[in-house]
């Protein structure tokens, strides 16, 4: 199917500004009609869905661009793409571990303050930091 930018924006959840930015950055290739209006298609949607997942892992715009260059170059770059995806997975797992550690500290403090509140120690001057 073919979509104009406002229709495509609703489908993807991305603003028209963001779509134009991604196009300007070379992350989306968009066809134009006879009036020079952007026309998006289902292939654009598939690519955006994929690269938005990569962005959720913290992948940079530069790495997304590199991945796309390699994708256009074809199967001869499969190893490069595999290496990039593995590297990004390691980065995401490391960040996830740090978040889990932070959440554990939060859970511990929440337990302490919940106990204090439930025991009627809301006005206690002692603070466990």
PDB file of C-alpha atoms in Angstrom:
ATOM      1  CA  UNK A   1       0.000   0.000   0.000  1.00  0.00           C
ATOM      2  CA  UNK A   2       0.993   3.623  -0.418  1.00  0.00           C
ATOM      3  CA  UNK A   3       0.746   6.176   2.369  1.00  0.00           C
ATOM      4  CA  UNK A   4       1.255   9.915   2.592  1.00  0.00           C
ATOM      5  CA  UNK A   5       3.333  11.195   5.490  1.00  0.00           C
ATOM      6  CA  UNK A   6       0.428  11.899   7.878  1.00  0.00           C
ATOM      7  CA  UNK A   7      -1.109   8.465   7.287  1.00  0.00           C
ATOM      8  CA  UNK A   8       2.274   6.823   7.697  1.00  0.00           C
ATOM      9  CA  UNK A   9       2.914   8.822  10.841  1.00  0.00           C
ATOM     10  CA  UNK A  10      -0.240   7.367  12.423  1.00  0.00           C
ATOM     11  CA  UNK A  11       0.722   3.843  11.353  1.00  0.00           C
ATOM     12  CA  UNK A  12       4.272   4.041  12.726  1.00  0.00           C
ATOM     13  CA  UNK A  13       3.660   6.279  15.719  1.00  0.00           C
ATOM     14  CA  UNK A  14       6.437   8.569  14.495  1.00  0.00           C
ATOM     15  CA  UNK A  15       5.817  12.244  13.885  1.00  0.00           C
ATOM     16  CA  UNK A  16       6.102  13.627  10.361  1.00  0.00           C
ATOM     17  CA  UNK A  17       9.094  15.624  11.637  1.00  0.00           C
ATOM     18  CA  UNK A  18      10.809  12.395  12.769  1.00  0.00           C
ATOM     19  CA  UNK A  19      10.056  10.683   9.468  1.00  0.00           C
ATOM     20  CA  UNK A  20      11.543  13.610   7.539  1.00  0.00           C
ATOM     21  CA  UNK A  21      14.576  13.556   9.873  1.00  0.00           C
ATOM     22  CA  UNK A  22      15.148   9.841   9.241  1.00  0.00           C
ATOM     23  CA  UNK A  23      14.846  10.466   5.518  1.00  0.00           C
ATOM     24  CA  UNK A  24      17.331  13.347   5.707  1.00  0.00           C
ATOM     25  CA  UNK A  25      19.734  11.124   7.660  1.00  0.00           C
ATOM     26  CA  UNK A  26      19.474   8.453   4.964  1.00  0.00           C
ATOM     27  CA  UNK A  27      17.706   5.922   7.176  1.00  0.00           C
ATOM     28  CA  UNK A  28      14.565   5.831   5.047  1.00  0.00           C
ATOM     29  CA  UNK A  29      14.317   5.970   1.283  1.00  0.00           C
ATOM     30  CA  UNK A  30      10.991   7.446   0.278  1.00  0.00           C
ATOM     31  CA  UNK A  31       9.451   7.601  -3.163  1.00  0.00           C
ATOM     32  CA  UNK A  32       7.795  10.789  -4.349  1.00  0.00           C
ATOM     33  CA  UNK A  33       4.712  11.204  -6.493  1.00  0.00           C
ATOM     34  CA  UNK A  34       4.339  13.541  -9.478  1.00  0.00           C
ATOM     35  CA  UNK A  35       3.696  16.430  -7.046  1.00  0.00           C
ATOM     36  CA  UNK A  36       6.868  15.639  -5.061  1.00  0.00           C
ATOM     37  CA  UNK A  37       4.817  14.362  -2.103  1.00  0.00           C
ATOM     38  CA  UNK A  38       6.423  11.603  -0.048  1.00  0.00           C
ATOM     39  CA  UNK A  39       4.865   8.189  -0.568  1.00  0.00           C
ATOM     40  CA  UNK A  40       5.651   5.486   1.987  1.00  0.00           C
ATOM     41  CA  UNK A  41       4.961   1.802   1.513  1.00  0.00           C
ATOM     42  CA  UNK A  42       4.818  -1.432   3.494  1.00  0.00           C
ATOM     43  CA  UNK A  43       8.526  -2.012   2.934  1.00  0.00           C
ATOM     44  CA  UNK A  44       9.250   1.310   4.656  1.00  0.00           C
ATOM     45  CA  UNK A  45       7.056   0.131   7.537  1.00  0.00           C
ATOM     46  CA  UNK A  46       8.955  -3.159   7.884  1.00  0.00           C
ATOM     47  CA  UNK A  47      12.311  -1.362   7.928  1.00  0.00           C
ATOM     48  CA  UNK A  48      11.131   1.243  10.441  1.00  0.00           C
ATOM     49  CA  UNK A  49       9.741  -1.466  12.717  1.00  0.00           C
ATOM     50  CA  UNK A  50      13.110  -3.233  12.624  1.00  0.00           C
ATOM     51  CA  UNK A  51      15.304  -0.206  13.155  1.00  0.00           C
ATOM     52  CA  UNK A  52      13.078   1.120  15.952  1.00  0.00           C
ATOM     53  CA  UNK A  53      13.798  -2.138  17.793  1.00  0.00           C
ATOM     54  CA  UNK A  54      17.510  -1.575  17.203  1.00  0.00           C
ATOM     55  CA  UNK A  55      17.150   1.974  18.552  1.00  0.00           C
ATOM     56  CA  UNK A  56      15.491   0.559  21.694  1.00  0.00           C
ATOM     57  CA  UNK A  57      18.712  -1.332  22.342  1.00  0.00           C
ATOM     58  CA  UNK A  58      20.584   1.969  22.229  1.00  0.00           C
ATOM     59  CA  UNK A  59      22.011   1.558  18.741  1.00  0.00           C
ATOM     60  CA  UNK A  60      23.310   4.878  17.471  1.00  0.00           C
ATOM     61  CA  UNK A  61      22.172   6.629  14.309  1.00  0.00           C
ATOM     62  CA  UNK A  62      25.681   6.104  12.925  1.00  0.00           C
ATOM     63  CA  UNK A  63      25.501   2.344  13.484  1.00  0.00           C
ATOM     64  CA  UNK A  64      21.998   2.243  11.994  1.00  0.00           C
ATOM     65  CA  UNK A  65      23.337   4.022   8.914  1.00  0.00           C
ATOM     66  CA  UNK A  66      26.237   1.590   8.666  1.00  0.00           C
ATOM     67  CA  UNK A  67      23.886  -1.372   8.997  1.00  0.00           C
ATOM     68  CA  UNK A  68      21.762   0.044   6.182  1.00  0.00           C
ATOM     69  CA  UNK A  69      24.803   0.586   3.944  1.00  0.00           C
ATOM     70  CA  UNK A  70      25.807  -3.025   4.490  1.00  0.00           C
ATOM     71  CA  UNK A  71      22.248  -4.202   3.860  1.00  0.00           C
ATOM     72  CA  UNK A  72      22.223  -2.430   0.496  1.00  0.00           C
ATOM     73  CA  UNK A  73      25.590  -3.988  -0.335  1.00  0.00           C
ATOM     74  CA  UNK A  74      24.058  -7.443   0.027  1.00  0.00           C
ATOM     75  CA  UNK A  75      25.082 -10.825   1.353  1.00  0.00           C
ATOM     76  CA  UNK A  76      28.795 -10.103   1.131  1.00  0.00           C
ATOM     77  CA  UNK A  77      28.311  -7.958   4.265  1.00  0.00           C
ATOM     78  CA  UNK A  78      26.443 -10.552   6.323  1.00  0.00           C
ATOM     79  CA  UNK A  79      29.434 -11.012   8.664  1.00  0.00           C
ATOM     80  CA  UNK A  80      29.672  -7.256   9.234  1.00  0.00           C
ATOM     81  CA  UNK A  81      25.975  -7.043  10.077  1.00  0.00           C
ATOM     82  CA  UNK A  82      26.214 -10.068  12.336  1.00  0.00           C
ATOM     83  CA  UNK A  83      29.168  -8.537  14.196  1.00  0.00           C
ATOM     84  CA  UNK A  84      27.357  -5.217  14.602  1.00  0.00           C
ATOM     85  CA  UNK A  85      24.220  -6.894  15.947  1.00  0.00           C
ATOM     86  CA  UNK A  86      26.253  -9.023  18.379  1.00  0.00           C
ATOM     87  CA  UNK A  87      28.138  -5.934  19.588  1.00  0.00           C
ATOM     88  CA  UNK A  88      24.864  -4.077  20.127  1.00  0.00           C
ATOM     89  CA  UNK A  89      23.390  -7.016  22.004  1.00  0.00           C
ATOM     90  CA  UNK A  90      26.360  -6.997  24.386  1.00  0.00           C
ATOM     91  CA  UNK A  91      25.954  -3.259  24.948  1.00  0.00           C
ATOM     92  CA  UNK A  92      22.225  -3.678  25.634  1.00  0.00           C
ATOM     93  CA  UNK A  93      22.811  -6.598  28.012  1.00  0.00           C
ATOM     94  CA  UNK A  94      25.406  -4.581  29.933  1.00  0.00           C
ATOM     95  CA  UNK A  95      23.016  -1.639  30.247  1.00  0.00           C
ATOM     96  CA  UNK A  96      20.223  -3.983  31.297  1.00  0.00           C
ATOM     97  CA  UNK A  97      22.452  -5.459  34.022  1.00  0.00           C
ATOM     98  CA  UNK A  98      23.210  -1.964  35.336  1.00  0.00           C
ATOM     99  CA  UNK A  99      19.507  -1.134  35.382  1.00  0.00           C
ATOM    100  CA  UNK A 100      18.729  -4.370  37.211  1.00  0.00           C
ATOM    101  CA  UNK A 101      21.343  -3.524  39.844  1.00  0.00           C
ATOM    102  CA  UNK A 102      19.832  -0.071  40.288  1.00  0.00           C
ATOM    103  CA  UNK A 103      16.339  -1.519  40.572  1.00  0.00           C
ATOM    104  CA  UNK A 104      17.568  -3.949  43.242  1.00  0.00           C
ATOM    105  CA  UNK A 105      18.848  -1.005  45.309  1.00  0.00           C
ATOM    106  CA  UNK A 106      15.523   0.775  44.822  1.00  0.00           C
ATOM    107  CA  UNK A 107      13.624  -2.343  45.917  1.00  0.00           C
ATOM    108  CA  UNK A 108      15.780  -2.563  49.046  1.00  0.00           C
ATOM    109  CA  UNK A 109      15.123   1.095  49.947  1.00  0.00           C
ATOM    110  CA  UNK A 110      11.417   0.750  49.191  1.00  0.00           C
ATOM    111  CA  UNK A 111      11.270  -2.216  51.577  1.00  0.00           C
ATOM    112  CA  UNK A 112      13.037  -0.201  54.312  1.00  0.00           C
ATOM    113  CA  UNK A 113      10.731   2.808  53.985  1.00  0.00           C
ATOM    114  CA  UNK A 114       7.616   0.676  53.631  1.00  0.00           C
ATOM    115  CA  UNK A 115       8.499  -1.048  56.896  1.00  0.00           C
ATOM    116  CA  UNK A 116       9.151   2.293  58.611  1.00  0.00           C
ATOM    117  CA  UNK A 117       5.842   3.732  57.394  1.00  0.00           C
ATOM    118  CA  UNK A 118       3.931   0.615  58.412  1.00  0.00           C
ATOM    119  CA  UNK A 119       5.622   0.595  61.845  1.00  0.00           C
ATOM    120  CA  UNK A 120       4.685   4.238  62.445  1.00  0.00           C
ATOM    121  CA  UNK A 121       8.217   5.604  62.116  1.00  0.00           C
ATOM    122  CA  UNK A 122       7.372   8.268  59.526  1.00  0.00           C
ATOM    123  CA  UNK A 123       8.733  11.019  61.745  1.00  0.00           C
ATOM    124  CA  UNK A 124      11.947   9.242  62.671  1.00  0.00           C
ATOM    125  CA  UNK A 125      15.037  11.455  62.289  1.00  0.00           C
ATOM    126  CA  UNK A 126      17.221   8.471  61.507  1.00  0.00           C
ATOM    127  CA  UNK A 127      17.669   7.989  57.794  1.00  0.00           C
ATOM    128  CA  UNK A 128      19.418   5.057  56.192  1.00  0.00           C
ATOM    129  CA  UNK A 129      20.387   7.241  53.192  1.00  0.00           C
TER     130      UNK A 129
END
